[in-house]
Amino acid sequence: MYSKKEMDDVTWSVLHIIGIIAYAISGAFVALQANYSFIGIFVLGLTTSYGGSIIRNVVLDIPVSDIWERQSLLVVLVTLTTILFVKRNWIHHWNRWGYFFDSIGLASFAIQGGLLAKSLHHDLGIIIIASMFTGVGGGMVRDLLAGRTPLALREEIHAVLTFVCALCIWLGWDSPLELSVIVIFIVVIRMLSVNNKLKWKLPFKHSYKNAEEK
C-alpha cells in the first residue's frame, strides 16, 4: 500500500504531465494558427506550459528553478516536435480541439497551484491567487506573444473556474478521485461556455458606454 505522501506525489506528477502536455499543444496550435515558424511553435508551447508556474512561484516566493524538471521538459519538447509534423490544413479544427486542450491545462494547473499553496499552509486568499495565476498565466503569455487579447481577459469563466478549483482544494479535496472530478467538471463547464449555441457569460456590462447608458 502507498502512503498518503506517495499518493500525493503520484497525483501531483500526473496532474503536472497532463497540464504541460495540454498547454504545450494549446500553445503550439496558437502558433500554427498565427503562421509562426517552428521557433514560434516551441516558444509558445514552452511559455504556455511554464508561464503560469513561473508567475505562481514568484507570487509564492518559491525559486523559479524548481519548475525545471528534465522529465517534464522532455515531455514538452517531444510533444512540440510531434506537432511540427501535423498538417497545416488541420488548423481549422482549432476552435474545437484548442479550447479542449486549453481547458484541460486550465483545470490541472489551477489544481496544482492550489495544492502547492495549501501545502505551504497559506489561507484561502493565497490559494485562490496561486490557482488563478497557475491556471491562466501561461495562456495569457501565449496570447500576448501571438498578438491577441488573452482569453482570460475576455472570458470571466476562466477566473471563476480557477476560484472553484481553489475552493475545492481549500475544503480538502485532494484524493485522486476528487481531483479527477474537479478536472472533468472544469473541462465540461468550460467547453459548454464556448459552445456557439450556449455562450455562457456572467451578467456583467463590458463597455463603459453601456454602463453610462444604464
Tab-separated table of N, CA, C and O in Angstrom, residues 65-159:
chain	number	residue	atom	x	y	z
A	65	SER	N	13.500	28.133	-10.339
A	65	SER	CA	14.257	26.985	-10.852
A	65	SER	C	13.614	25.654	-10.466
A	65	SER	O	13.896	24.626	-11.092
A	66	ASP	N	12.724	25.677	-9.465
A	66	ASP	CA	12.078	24.438	-9.019
A	66	ASP	C	11.171	23.839	-10.090
A	66	ASP	O	10.840	22.646	-10.023
A	67	ILE	N	10.734	24.648	-11.054
A	67	ILE	CA	9.793	24.125	-12.052
A	67	ILE	C	10.494	23.379	-13.180
A	67	ILE	O	9.857	22.658	-13.942
A	68	TRP	N	11.815	23.563	-13.300
A	68	TRP	CA	12.521	22.933	-14.407
A	68	TRP	C	12.903	21.501	-14.043
A	68	TRP	O	13.813	21.257	-13.266
A	69	GLU	N	12.181	20.552	-14.609
A	69	GLU	CA	12.467	19.141	-14.404
A	69	GLU	C	12.799	18.518	-15.752
A	69	GLU	O	12.137	18.794	-16.757
A	70	ARG	N	13.809	17.677	-15.753
A	70	ARG	CA	14.245	17.060	-17.011
A	70	ARG	C	13.121	16.279	-17.663
A	70	ARG	O	12.917	16.349	-18.881
A	71	GLN	N	12.350	15.540	-16.852
A	71	GLN	CA	11.285	14.707	-17.402
A	71	GLN	C	10.200	15.558	-18.064
A	71	GLN	O	9.773	15.279	-19.192
A	72	SER	N	9.747	16.614	-17.374
A	72	SER	CA	8.677	17.439	-17.933
A	72	SER	C	9.145	18.205	-19.164
A	72	SER	O	8.394	18.349	-20.143
A	73	LEU	N	10.375	18.693	-19.149
A	73	LEU	CA	10.911	19.381	-20.322
A	73	LEU	C	10.974	18.447	-21.520
A	73	LEU	O	10.653	18.832	-22.652
A	74	LEU	N	11.391	17.217	-21.287
A	74	LEU	CA	11.469	16.234	-22.366
A	74	LEU	C	10.079	15.960	-22.934
A	74	LEU	O	9.900	15.877	-24.159
A	75	VAL	N	9.087	15.835	-22.053
A	75	VAL	CA	7.716	15.586	-22.498
A	75	VAL	C	7.216	16.730	-23.371
A	75	VAL	O	6.622	16.512	-24.436
A	76	VAL	N	7.476	17.966	-22.947
A	76	VAL	CA	7.041	19.136	-23.717
A	76	VAL	C	7.734	19.175	-25.071
A	76	VAL	O	7.094	19.410	-26.108
A	77	LEU	N	9.035	18.958	-25.084
A	77	LEU	CA	9.787	19.021	-26.335
A	77	LEU	C	9.349	17.932	-27.311
A	77	LEU	O	9.235	18.184	-28.516
A	78	VAL	N	9.088	16.725	-26.803
A	78	VAL	CA	8.617	15.644	-27.668
A	78	VAL	C	7.233	15.983	-28.226
A	78	VAL	O	6.951	15.766	-29.413
A	79	THR	N	6.376	16.529	-27.373
A	79	THR	CA	5.031	16.910	-27.809
A	79	THR	C	5.089	17.959	-28.911
A	79	THR	O	4.415	17.840	-29.947
A	80	LEU	N	5.914	18.988	-28.712
A	80	LEU	CA	6.016	20.064	-29.703
A	80	LEU	C	6.651	19.585	-31.003
A	80	LEU	O	6.255	20.004	-32.093
A	81	THR	N	7.642	18.707	-30.890
A	81	THR	CA	8.276	18.152	-32.087
A	81	THR	C	7.274	17.337	-32.901
A	81	THR	O	7.258	17.399	-34.135
A	82	THR	N	6.422	16.590	-32.206
A	82	THR	CA	5.392	15.802	-32.888
A	82	THR	C	4.424	16.704	-33.639
A	82	THR	O	4.019	16.416	-34.779
A	83	ILE	N	4.065	17.828	-33.018
A	83	ILE	CA	3.107	18.753	-33.634
A	83	ILE	C	3.684	19.384	-34.903
A	83	ILE	O	2.934	19.782	-35.805
A	84	LEU	N	5.008	19.474	-35.001
A	84	LEU	CA	5.625	20.031	-36.205
A	84	LEU	C	5.220	19.260	-37.457
A	84	LEU	O	5.211	19.807	-38.562
A	85	PHE	N	4.873	17.988	-37.269
A	85	PHE	CA	4.528	17.150	-38.414
A	85	PHE	C	3.030	17.121	-38.685
A	85	PHE	O	2.570	16.398	-39.575
A	86	VAL	N	2.284	17.897	-37.889
A	86	VAL	CA	0.840	17.986	-38.131
A	86	VAL	C	0.589	18.796	-39.397
A	86	VAL	O	1.193	19.849	-39.605
A	87	LYS	N	-0.285	18.319	-40.247
A	87	LYS	CA	-0.595	19.030	-41.479
A	87	LYS	C	-1.242	20.373	-41.163
A	87	LYS	O	-2.128	20.456	-40.313
A	88	ARG	N	-0.803	21.413	-41.834
A	88	ARG	CA	-1.302	22.753	-41.558
A	88	ARG	C	-2.792	22.913	-41.844
A	88	ARG	O	-3.431	23.794	-41.278
A	89	ASN	N	-3.337	22.081	-42.714
A	89	ASN	CA	-4.763	22.225	-43.008
A	89	ASN	C	-5.654	21.696	-41.889
A	89	ASN	O	-6.881	21.758	-41.978
A	90	TRP	N	-5.043	21.172	-40.829
A	90	TRP	CA	-5.804	20.756	-39.665
A	90	TRP	C	-6.096	21.922	-38.732
A	90	TRP	O	-6.829	21.779	-37.774
A	91	ILE	N	-5.535	23.097	-39.005
A	91	ILE	CA	-5.657	24.219	-38.086
A	91	ILE	C	-7.103	24.681	-37.929
A	91	ILE	O	-7.478	25.251	-36.913
A	92	HIS	N	-7.930	24.408	-38.961
A	92	HIS	CA	-9.326	24.849	-38.846
A	92	HIS	C	-10.069	24.108	-37.741
A	92	HIS	O	-11.174	24.494	-37.368
A	93	HIS	N	-9.454	23.030	-37.202
A	93	HIS	CA	-10.056	22.314	-36.081
A	93	HIS	C	-9.702	22.973	-34.740
A	93	HIS	O	-10.086	22.471	-33.687
A	94	TRP	N	-8.957	24.106	-34.776
A	94	TRP	CA	-8.502	24.739	-33.538
A	94	TRP	C	-9.652	25.079	-32.605
A	94	TRP	O	-9.583	24.850	-31.408
A	95	ASN	N	-10.734	25.633	-33.131
A	95	ASN	CA	-11.830	26.062	-32.273
A	95	ASN	C	-12.417	24.915	-31.468
A	95	ASN	O	-12.955	25.134	-30.384
A	96	ARG	N	-12.291	23.703	-31.988
A	96	ARG	CA	-12.800	22.547	-31.246
A	96	ARG	C	-11.748	21.994	-30.298
A	96	ARG	O	-11.972	21.880	-29.095
A	97	TRP	N	-10.584	21.638	-30.825
A	97	TRP	CA	-9.563	20.982	-30.014
A	97	TRP	C	-8.734	21.971	-29.196
A	97	TRP	O	-8.269	21.639	-28.111
A	98	GLY	N	-8.548	23.172	-29.701
A	98	GLY	CA	-7.772	24.157	-28.954
A	98	GLY	C	-8.396	24.483	-27.623
A	98	GLY	O	-7.722	24.503	-26.592
A	99	TYR	N	-9.693	24.735	-27.622
A	99	TYR	CA	-10.385	25.024	-26.373
A	99	TYR	C	-10.362	23.815	-25.434
A	99	TYR	O	-10.294	23.961	-24.214
A	100	PHE	N	-10.433	22.617	-26.023
A	100	PHE	CA	-10.435	21.405	-25.203
A	100	PHE	C	-9.118	21.253	-24.449
A	100	PHE	O	-9.108	21.062	-23.228
A	101	PHE	N	-7.991	21.351	-25.170
A	101	PHE	CA	-6.690	21.220	-24.514
A	101	PHE	C	-6.436	22.385	-23.557
A	101	PHE	O	-5.841	22.209	-22.491
A	102	ASP	N	-6.892	23.569	-23.937
A	102	ASP	CA	-6.742	24.721	-23.062
A	102	ASP	C	-7.512	24.508	-21.766
A	102	ASP	O	-7.049	24.898	-20.682
A	103	SER	N	-8.669	23.886	-21.839
A	103	SER	CA	-9.489	23.621	-20.652
A	103	SER	C	-8.831	22.598	-19.736
A	103	SER	O	-8.869	22.737	-18.510
A	104	ILE	N	-8.224	21.577	-20.331
A	104	ILE	CA	-7.519	20.573	-19.523
A	104	ILE	C	-6.338	21.217	-18.798
A	104	ILE	O	-6.110	20.984	-17.610
A	105	GLY	N	-5.575	22.037	-19.534
A	105	GLY	CA	-4.451	22.730	-18.906
A	105	GLY	C	-4.907	23.660	-17.806
A	105	GLY	O	-4.294	23.723	-16.729
A	106	LEU	N	-5.998	24.386	-18.048
A	106	LEU	CA	-6.542	25.293	-17.036
A	106	LEU	C	-6.882	24.549	-15.759
A	106	LEU	O	-6.507	24.971	-14.655
A	107	ALA	N	-7.585	23.428	-15.891
A	107	ALA	CA	-8.019	22.661	-14.717
A	107	ALA	C	-6.838	22.059	-13.955
A	107	ALA	O	-6.723	22.225	-12.733
A	108	SER	N	-5.962	21.366	-14.660
A	108	SER	CA	-4.861	20.677	-13.973
A	108	SER	C	-3.868	21.659	-13.362
A	108	SER	O	-3.375	21.440	-12.244
A	109	PHE	N	-3.602	22.769	-14.039
A	109	PHE	CA	-2.663	23.739	-13.489
A	109	PHE	C	-3.269	24.533	-12.338
A	109	PHE	O	-2.570	24.869	-11.377
A	110	ALA	N	-4.553	24.863	-12.420
A	110	ALA	CA	-5.207	25.564	-11.312
A	110	ALA	C	-5.195	24.696	-10.054
A	110	ALA	O	-4.962	25.191	-8.945
A	111	ILE	N	-5.421	23.407	-10.232
A	111	ILE	CA	-5.374	22.483	-9.097
A	111	ILE	C	-3.964	22.424	-8.529
A	111	ILE	O	-3.770	22.445	-7.300
A	112	GLN	N	-2.965	22.347	-9.402
A	112	GLN	CA	-1.574	22.321	-8.933
A	112	GLN	C	-1.244	23.544	-8.091
A	112	GLN	O	-0.629	23.436	-7.029
A	113	GLY	N	-1.638	24.710	-8.593
A	113	GLY	CA	-1.360	25.936	-7.854
A	113	GLY	C	-2.009	25.936	-6.490
A	113	GLY	O	-1.393	26.333	-5.486
A	114	GLY	N	-3.252	25.475	-6.424
A	114	GLY	CA	-3.945	25.408	-5.145
A	114	GLY	C	-3.310	24.420	-4.184
A	114	GLY	O	-3.159	24.702	-2.990
A	115	LEU	N	-2.924	23.246	-4.702
A	115	LEU	CA	-2.290	22.233	-3.856
A	115	LEU	C	-0.961	22.730	-3.292
A	115	LEU	O	-0.645	22.503	-2.118
A	116	LEU	N	-0.181	23.425	-4.144
A	116	LEU	CA	1.107	23.927	-3.684
A	116	LEU	C	0.924	24.979	-2.599
A	116	LEU	O	1.607	24.953	-1.571
A	117	ALA	N	-0.012	25.912	-2.830
A	117	ALA	CA	-0.251	26.956	-1.833
A	117	ALA	C	-0.741	26.366	-0.520
A	117	ALA	O	-0.326	26.798	0.565
A	118	LYS	N	-1.609	25.368	-0.600
A	118	LYS	CA	-2.110	24.744	0.627
A	118	LYS	C	-1.018	23.981	1.353
A	118	LYS	O	-0.972	23.979	2.592
A	119	SER	N	-0.129	23.338	0.595
A	119	SER	CA	0.970	22.594	1.235
A	119	SER	C	1.910	23.523	1.993
A	119	SER	O	2.605	23.090	2.911
A	120	LEU	N	1.910	24.807	1.604
A	120	LEU	CA	2.729	25.805	2.283
A	120	LEU	C	1.954	26.508	3.392
A	120	LEU	O	2.412	27.500	3.956
A	121	HIS	N	0.746	25.964	3.682
A	121	HIS	CA	-0.104	26.440	4.786
A	121	HIS	C	-0.590	27.877	4.597
A	121	HIS	O	-0.718	28.636	5.552
A	122	HIS	N	-0.896	28.239	3.347
A	122	HIS	CA	-1.460	29.553	3.080
A	122	HIS	C	-2.972	29.507	3.275
A	122	HIS	O	-3.591	28.440	3.249
A	123	ASP	N	-3.566	30.692	3.435
A	123	ASP	CA	-5.012	30.754	3.616
A	123	ASP	C	-5.724	30.732	2.268
A	123	ASP	O	-5.088	30.648	1.214
A	124	LEU	N	-7.065	30.819	2.302
A	124	LEU	CA	-7.863	30.697	1.089
A	124	LEU	C	-7.503	31.757	0.056
A	124	LEU	O	-7.453	31.465	-1.147
A	125	GLY	N	-7.260	32.978	0.487
A	125	GLY	CA	-6.949	34.050	-0.455
A	125	GLY	C	-5.726	33.745	-1.296
A	125	GLY	O	-5.742	33.923	-2.529
A	126	ILE	N	-4.667	33.275	-0.653
A	126	ILE	CA	-3.440	32.946	-1.382
A	126	ILE	C	-3.643	31.713	-2.254
A	126	ILE	O	-3.096	31.623	-3.363
A	127	ILE	N	-4.441	30.757	-1.778
A	127	ILE	CA	-4.734	29.563	-2.574
A	127	ILE	C	-5.450	29.964	-3.865
A	127	ILE	O	-5.157	29.454	-4.957
A	128	ILE	N	-6.392	30.902	-3.760
A	128	ILE	CA	-7.112	31.382	-4.943
A	128	ILE	C	-6.154	32.067	-5.915
A	128	ILE	O	-6.188	31.825	-7.132
A	129	ILE	N	-5.287	32.922	-5.385
A	129	ILE	CA	-4.335	33.631	-6.238
A	129	ILE	C	-3.395	32.650	-6.933
A	129	ILE	O	-3.121	32.768	-8.134
A	130	ALA	N	-2.906	31.654	-6.179
A	130	ALA	CA	-1.993	30.661	-6.757
A	130	ALA	C	-2.694	29.854	-7.847
A	130	ALA	O	-2.121	29.581	-8.909
A	131	SER	N	-3.949	29.457	-7.595
A	131	SER	CA	-4.708	28.700	-8.592
A	131	SER	C	-4.936	29.532	-9.850
A	131	SER	O	-4.790	29.038	-10.973
A	132	MET	N	-5.294	30.793	-9.653
A	132	MET	CA	-5.603	31.643	-10.793
A	132	MET	C	-4.378	31.881	-11.662
A	132	MET	O	-4.428	31.701	-12.884
A	133	PHE	N	-3.266	32.277	-11.045
A	133	PHE	CA	-2.071	32.570	-11.832
A	133	PHE	C	-1.510	31.320	-12.496
A	133	PHE	O	-1.041	31.383	-13.642
A	134	THR	N	-1.562	30.181	-11.803
A	134	THR	CA	-1.043	28.953	-12.402
A	134	THR	C	-1.940	28.505	-13.548
A	134	THR	O	-1.463	28.022	-14.582
A	135	GLY	N	-3.250	28.666	-13.373
A	135	GLY	CA	-4.191	28.207	-14.382
A	135	GLY	C	-4.224	29.051	-15.638
A	135	GLY	O	-4.304	28.523	-16.746
A	136	VAL	N	-4.175	30.383	-15.482
A	136	VAL	CA	-4.351	31.255	-16.655
A	136	VAL	C	-3.083	31.980	-17.076
A	136	VAL	O	-3.034	32.570	-18.164
A	137	GLY	N	-2.036	31.952	-16.240
A	137	GLY	CA	-0.821	32.709	-16.546
A	137	GLY	C	-0.157	32.318	-17.848
A	137	GLY	O	0.192	33.169	-18.676
A	138	GLY	N	0.015	31.025	-18.063
A	138	GLY	CA	0.665	30.559	-19.290
A	138	GLY	C	-0.130	30.916	-20.532
A	138	GLY	O	0.435	31.314	-21.556
A	139	GLY	N	-1.459	30.775	-20.442
A	139	GLY	CA	-2.300	31.117	-21.580
A	139	GLY	C	-2.260	32.602	-21.909
A	139	GLY	O	-2.308	32.993	-23.080
A	140	MET	N	-2.164	33.429	-20.868
A	140	MET	CA	-2.082	34.878	-21.097
A	140	MET	C	-0.772	35.241	-21.800
A	140	MET	O	-0.769	36.049	-22.738
A	141	VAL	N	0.327	34.656	-21.361
A	141	VAL	CA	1.617	34.918	-22.013
A	141	VAL	C	1.573	34.444	-23.458
A	141	VAL	O	2.051	35.130	-24.376
A	142	ARG	N	0.988	33.272	-23.687
A	142	ARG	CA	0.851	32.722	-25.045
A	142	ARG	C	0.104	33.687	-25.953
A	142	ARG	O	0.540	33.986	-27.064
A	143	ASP	N	-1.050	34.169	-25.481
A	143	ASP	CA	-1.871	35.047	-26.312
A	143	ASP	C	-1.181	36.383	-26.589
A	143	ASP	O	-1.284	36.934	-27.693
A	144	LEU	N	-0.478	36.906	-25.587
A	144	LEU	CA	0.242	38.163	-25.798
A	144	LEU	C	1.342	37.997	-26.840
A	144	LEU	O	1.539	38.871	-27.696
A	145	LEU	N	2.059	36.885	-26.800
A	145	LEU	CA	3.101	36.625	-27.787
A	145	LEU	C	2.511	36.407	-29.184
A	145	LEU	O	3.175	36.656	-30.186
A	146	ALA	N	1.265	35.933	-29.220
A	146	ALA	CA	0.605	35.718	-30.508
A	146	ALA	C	-0.090	36.982	-31.007
A	146	ALA	O	-0.728	36.964	-32.059
A	147	GLY	N	0.026	38.070	-30.241
A	147	GLY	CA	-0.545	39.339	-30.661
A	147	GLY	C	-2.051	39.412	-30.584
A	147	GLY	O	-2.695	40.065	-31.404
A	148	ARG	N	-2.633	38.732	-29.594
A	148	ARG	CA	-4.082	38.784	-29.450
A	148	ARG	C	-4.462	38.984	-27.994
A	148	ARG	O	-3.651	38.728	-27.095
A	149	THR	N	-5.685	39.441	-27.768
A	149	THR	CA	-6.151	39.677	-26.403
A	149	THR	C	-6.260	38.350	-25.669
A	149	THR	O	-6.902	37.417	-26.171
A	150	PRO	N	-5.661	38.226	-24.486
A	150	PRO	CA	-5.724	36.959	-23.747
A	150	PRO	C	-7.155	36.515	-23.491
A	150	PRO	O	-8.013	37.327	-23.126
A	151	LEU	N	-7.401	35.221	-23.672
A	151	LEU	CA	-8.729	34.674	-23.424
A	151	LEU	C	-9.180	34.936	-21.994
A	151	LEU	O	-10.359	35.190	-21.742
A	152	ALA	N	-8.242	34.871	-21.061
A	152	ALA	CA	-8.584	35.051	-19.650
A	152	ALA	C	-9.130	36.440	-19.370
A	152	ALA	O	-9.829	36.646	-18.374
A	153	LEU	N	-8.812	37.420	-20.232
A	153	LEU	CA	-9.310	38.779	-20.044
A	153	LEU	C	-10.628	38.999	-20.778
A	153	LEU	O	-11.294	40.016	-20.562
A	154	ARG	N	-11.000	38.061	-21.650
A	154	ARG	CA	-12.246	38.196	-22.400
A	154	ARG	C	-13.334	37.284	-21.875
A	154	ARG	O	-14.513	37.500	-22.129
A	155	GLU	N	-12.944	36.227	-21.154
A	155	GLU	CA	-13.916	35.256	-20.652
A	155	GLU	C	-13.839	35.194	-19.132
A	155	GLU	O	-12.856	34.716	-18.572
A	156	GLU	N	-14.889	35.663	-18.452
A	156	GLU	CA	-14.891	35.634	-16.995
A	156	GLU	C	-14.842	34.217	-16.454
A	156	GLU	O	-14.387	33.985	-15.332
A	157	ILE	N	-15.303	33.255	-17.274
A	157	ILE	CA	-15.377	31.867	-16.829
A	157	ILE	C	-14.011	31.330	-16.426
A	157	ILE	O	-13.908	30.468	-15.554
A	158	HIS	N	-12.937	31.861	-17.043
A	158	HIS	CA	-11.585	31.437	-16.691
A	158	HIS	C	-11.336	31.633	-15.201
A	158	HIS	O	-10.957	30.702	-14.479
A	159	ALA	N	-11.523	32.860	-14.737
A	159	ALA	CA	-11.243	33.183	-13.337
A	159	ALA	C	-12.183	32.429	-12.406
A	159	ALA	O	-11.758	31.914	-11.362
